[in-house]
Amino acid sequence: MTLARTAAAFAPLDTLAADLLPHVMDDAGDGSHDLSHLLRVWNNACRLQKEEGGDVRILLAAVLLHDCVRVEKNSPLRSQASALSAQRAREILRDLRWDEAAIEAVAHAVQAHSYSAQVTPQSVEAKIVQDADRLDAIGMIGVARCFYVAGRMGSALYEPLDPQAQARPLEDGRYALDHFPAKLLRLAEGFQTACGARLAGERQARMRDFLTGFLAEL
């Protein structure tokens, strides 16, 4: 796919997308953080922006650059990933001659998007980016991404003798099913915008339905 065709998916900000996409097109073979993820997060952000407001230029830059430094889920540097991406975003935008206020707005949104970083978003754009990214981690897309990442990391589907961790601690680094109570089922509680919280509730309900069916088959 050509850069122009890819950038067109972000119209009417396709010119800005064309400037930024070359910095994020190498996904290192991670299908959970690839172009399709960026498009979904952007679509989520656009839906939120219609209700919550915010500068779409800041939003697009933050969405495209929020994972511009790749850190694997099982890396000891995982909690620093968003800070590293924020710093890289500053460098990219300075090269494009953005003004410092806009650069810092994007960098804050990038750093605050991460669950593991535990940075509270202060701006409407940062709140939207955090919510847009977390919406992609729950619902049926979230289910698919969870099992994809588990397979990529070499994890098992579930612990065979105690799949619901009733008599053992959760180990979501070893079992995909453990990641639902350990993190995914908690995400809907922390949404920053009213629109995001509403959409999160709908997606969490679908995720719980999946888990009910999955456990019934065990």
Short mmCIF file of C-alpha atoms in Angstrom, two decimals:
data_model
loop_
_atom_site.label_atom_id
_atom_site.label_comp_id
_atom_site.label_asym_id
_atom_site.label_seq_id
_atom_site.Cartn_x
_atom_site.Cartn_y
_atom_site.Cartn_z
CA MET A 1 0.00 0.00 0.00
CA THR A 2 1.41 3.39 -0.99
CA LEU A 3 1.93 6.19 1.50
CA ALA A 4 -0.58 8.39 -0.33
CA ARG A 5 -3.27 5.71 -0.17
CA THR A 6 -2.58 5.04 3.49
CA ALA A 7 -2.59 8.75 4.34
CA ALA A 8 -5.91 9.17 2.51
CA ALA A 9 -7.54 7.02 5.19
CA PHE A 10 -6.93 9.92 7.58
CA ALA A 11 -8.54 12.57 5.32
CA PRO A 12 -9.09 15.49 5.58
CA LEU A 13 -5.79 15.51 7.53
CA ASP A 14 -4.06 13.31 4.97
CA THR A 15 -1.20 15.80 4.45
CA LEU A 16 -0.33 15.65 8.15
CA ALA A 17 -0.75 11.86 8.10
CA ALA A 18 1.68 11.63 5.19
CA ASP A 19 4.24 13.57 7.22
CA LEU A 20 3.90 11.31 10.27
CA LEU A 21 3.21 7.84 8.91
CA PRO A 22 6.79 7.16 7.75
CA HIS A 23 7.80 7.34 11.41
CA VAL A 24 5.32 4.64 12.50
CA MET A 25 4.90 2.28 9.54
CA ASP A 26 7.42 -0.26 10.86
CA ASP A 27 5.27 -2.26 13.28
CA ALA A 28 8.00 -4.86 13.97
CA GLY A 29 5.54 -7.60 13.04
CA ASP A 30 3.15 -6.72 15.88
CA GLY A 31 -0.35 -7.14 14.50
CA SER A 32 -1.89 -5.65 17.64
CA HIS A 33 -0.08 -2.34 17.11
CA ASP A 34 -0.10 -1.99 13.34
CA LEU A 35 -1.80 0.32 10.85
CA SER A 36 -5.19 -1.27 11.52
CA HIS A 37 -4.80 -0.37 15.22
CA LEU A 38 -3.96 3.23 14.33
CA LEU A 39 -7.01 3.46 12.07
CA ARG A 40 -9.31 2.04 14.75
CA VAL A 41 -7.94 4.39 17.40
CA TRP A 42 -8.32 7.33 15.00
CA ASN A 43 -11.92 6.36 14.24
CA ASN A 44 -12.59 6.13 17.98
CA ALA A 45 -10.96 9.52 18.54
CA CYS A 46 -13.06 11.12 15.80
CA ARG A 47 -16.25 9.75 17.33
CA LEU A 48 -15.27 11.07 20.75
CA GLN A 49 -14.19 14.44 19.35
CA LYS A 50 -17.64 15.04 17.88
CA GLU A 51 -19.10 15.02 21.40
CA GLU A 52 -16.17 16.20 23.50
CA GLY A 53 -14.43 18.75 21.23
CA GLY A 54 -10.67 19.10 20.96
CA ASP A 55 -8.11 20.05 18.32
CA VAL A 56 -8.18 17.41 15.57
CA ARG A 57 -4.62 18.24 14.48
CA ILE A 58 -3.31 17.52 17.98
CA LEU A 59 -5.46 14.40 18.12
CA LEU A 60 -4.22 12.95 14.83
CA ALA A 61 -0.57 13.58 15.70
CA ALA A 62 -1.01 11.98 19.12
CA VAL A 63 -2.89 8.98 17.72
CA LEU A 64 -0.30 8.31 15.02
CA LEU A 65 2.66 8.76 17.39
CA HIS A 66 1.28 7.17 20.57
CA ASP A 67 3.23 3.94 19.99
CA CYS A 68 6.08 5.35 17.88
CA VAL A 69 8.67 3.66 20.14
CA ARG A 70 7.99 -0.07 20.16
CA VAL A 71 8.31 -1.85 23.50
CA GLU A 72 7.12 -5.45 23.77
CA LYS A 73 4.46 -6.31 26.35
CA ASN A 74 6.88 -8.57 28.24
CA SER A 75 9.75 -6.06 28.27
CA PRO A 76 10.95 -4.63 31.61
CA LEU A 77 10.79 -1.22 29.89
CA ARG A 78 7.06 -1.57 29.20
CA SER A 79 6.03 1.04 31.80
CA GLN A 80 8.34 3.55 30.11
CA ALA A 81 6.98 3.00 26.59
CA SER A 82 4.69 6.03 26.51
CA ALA A 83 7.37 8.34 27.93
CA LEU A 84 9.80 7.11 25.27
CA SER A 85 7.15 7.64 22.58
CA ALA A 86 6.40 11.13 23.90
CA GLN A 87 10.06 12.09 23.66
CA ARG A 88 10.32 10.68 20.15
CA ALA A 89 7.13 12.56 19.19
CA ARG A 90 8.76 15.81 20.31
CA GLU A 91 11.75 15.12 18.06
CA ILE A 92 9.57 14.29 15.06
CA LEU A 93 7.35 17.35 15.44
CA ARG A 94 10.29 19.69 15.98
CA ASP A 95 11.76 18.45 12.72
CA LEU A 96 8.43 19.36 11.12
CA ARG A 97 8.72 22.84 12.70
CA TRP A 98 5.67 22.64 14.95
CA ASP A 99 5.45 25.28 17.67
CA GLU A 100 6.43 24.18 21.18
CA ALA A 101 2.95 24.54 22.70
CA ALA A 102 1.47 22.16 20.12
CA ILE A 103 4.41 19.78 20.50
CA GLU A 104 3.90 19.60 24.26
CA ALA A 105 0.16 19.07 23.80
CA VAL A 106 0.86 16.07 21.58
CA ALA A 107 3.60 14.75 23.88
CA HIS A 108 1.32 14.92 26.91
CA ALA A 109 -1.44 13.04 25.09
CA VAL A 110 1.06 10.39 23.97
CA GLN A 111 2.49 9.90 27.46
CA ALA A 112 -0.90 9.88 29.19
CA HIS A 113 -2.50 7.29 26.90
CA SER A 114 -0.76 4.33 28.54
CA TYR A 115 -2.42 2.20 31.21
CA SER A 116 0.89 1.17 32.74
CA ALA A 117 2.33 4.72 32.83
CA GLN A 118 -0.42 5.90 35.22
CA VAL A 119 -0.25 9.51 33.96
CA THR A 120 -3.48 11.49 34.44
CA PRO A 121 -4.56 13.23 31.21
CA GLN A 122 -5.04 16.96 31.69
CA SER A 123 -6.27 18.18 28.28
CA VAL A 124 -9.38 17.18 26.35
CA GLU A 125 -7.13 15.79 23.60
CA ALA A 126 -5.20 13.63 26.08
CA LYS A 127 -8.46 12.34 27.55
CA ILE A 128 -9.77 11.47 24.09
CA VAL A 129 -6.56 9.69 23.03
CA GLN A 130 -6.49 7.65 26.23
CA ASP A 131 -10.15 6.67 25.82
CA ALA A 132 -9.78 5.96 22.08
CA ASP A 133 -6.83 3.65 22.67
CA ARG A 134 -8.52 1.84 25.57
CA LEU A 135 -11.67 1.28 23.54
CA ASP A 136 -9.49 -0.78 21.20
CA ALA A 137 -8.42 -2.97 24.13
CA ILE A 138 -11.94 -4.06 25.10
CA GLY A 139 -14.95 -5.47 23.29
CA MET A 140 -14.53 -8.10 20.61
CA ILE A 141 -11.49 -6.33 19.13
CA GLY A 142 -9.96 -6.44 22.62
CA VAL A 143 -10.66 -10.18 22.86
CA ALA A 144 -8.97 -10.79 19.51
CA ARG A 145 -5.97 -8.65 20.44
CA CYS A 146 -5.61 -10.34 23.82
CA PHE A 147 -5.31 -13.82 22.34
CA TYR A 148 -3.14 -12.58 19.48
CA VAL A 149 -0.65 -11.04 21.92
CA ALA A 150 -0.75 -14.11 24.15
CA GLY A 151 0.15 -16.32 21.20
CA ARG A 152 2.88 -13.94 20.13
CA MET A 153 4.36 -13.98 23.65
CA GLY A 154 4.10 -17.77 23.89
CA SER A 155 1.40 -17.80 26.58
CA ALA A 156 -1.16 -20.58 27.06
CA LEU A 157 -4.90 -19.98 26.58
CA TYR A 158 -5.69 -20.72 30.24
CA GLU A 159 -4.49 -22.68 33.27
CA PRO A 160 -6.07 -26.11 32.72
CA LEU A 161 -6.87 -27.04 36.32
CA ASP A 162 -8.06 -23.63 37.55
CA PRO A 163 -8.95 -21.45 34.53
CA GLN A 164 -10.72 -18.79 36.62
CA ALA A 165 -7.88 -18.49 39.16
CA GLN A 166 -10.12 -19.37 42.09
CA ALA A 167 -7.30 -20.94 44.13
CA ARG A 168 -4.20 -19.33 42.63
CA PRO A 169 -2.89 -15.83 41.84
CA LEU A 170 -3.56 -14.38 38.42
CA GLU A 171 -0.67 -14.84 35.97
CA ASP A 172 -1.58 -12.94 32.83
CA GLY A 173 1.98 -13.25 31.54
CA ARG A 174 1.41 -17.02 31.30
CA TYR A 175 -2.32 -17.38 30.58
CA ALA A 176 -4.40 -15.30 28.17
CA LEU A 177 -7.62 -15.81 30.13
CA ASP A 178 -6.03 -14.32 33.24
CA HIS A 179 -5.56 -11.02 31.40
CA PHE A 180 -9.30 -10.36 31.48
CA PRO A 181 -9.68 -10.04 35.28
CA ALA A 182 -6.13 -8.74 35.66
CA LYS A 183 -6.65 -5.78 33.32
CA LEU A 184 -9.24 -5.83 30.56
CA LEU A 185 -12.33 -6.02 32.78
CA ARG A 186 -11.01 -3.07 34.79
CA LEU A 187 -10.52 -0.70 31.89
CA ALA A 188 -14.13 0.44 31.59
CA GLU A 189 -13.98 1.97 35.07
CA GLY A 190 -11.33 4.55 34.18
CA PHE A 191 -12.64 6.31 31.08
CA GLN A 192 -12.10 10.05 30.94
CA THR A 193 -14.97 11.24 28.73
CA ALA A 194 -18.72 10.70 28.94
CA CYS A 195 -18.85 9.40 25.37
CA GLY A 196 -15.92 7.08 25.99
CA ALA A 197 -17.48 5.69 29.16
CA ARG A 198 -20.73 4.95 27.34
CA LEU A 199 -18.98 3.14 24.50
CA ALA A 200 -16.76 1.29 26.97
CA GLY A 201 -19.82 -0.03 28.80
CA GLU A 202 -21.21 -1.43 25.55
CA ARG A 203 -17.93 -3.09 24.63
CA GLN A 204 -17.37 -4.49 28.10
CA ALA A 205 -20.79 -6.15 27.96
CA ARG A 206 -19.78 -7.91 24.74
CA MET A 207 -16.50 -8.99 26.32
CA ARG A 208 -18.31 -10.45 29.33
CA ASP A 209 -20.63 -12.34 26.97
CA PHE A 210 -17.57 -13.82 25.27
CA LEU A 211 -16.12 -14.92 28.61
CA THR A 212 -19.42 -16.52 29.64
CA GLY A 213 -19.49 -18.54 26.43
CA PHE A 214 -15.81 -19.42 26.64
CA LEU A 215 -16.06 -20.72 30.20
CA ALA A 216 -19.26 -22.64 29.37
CA GLU A 217 -17.35 -24.56 26.71
CA LEU A 218 -14.64 -25.52 29.21
#
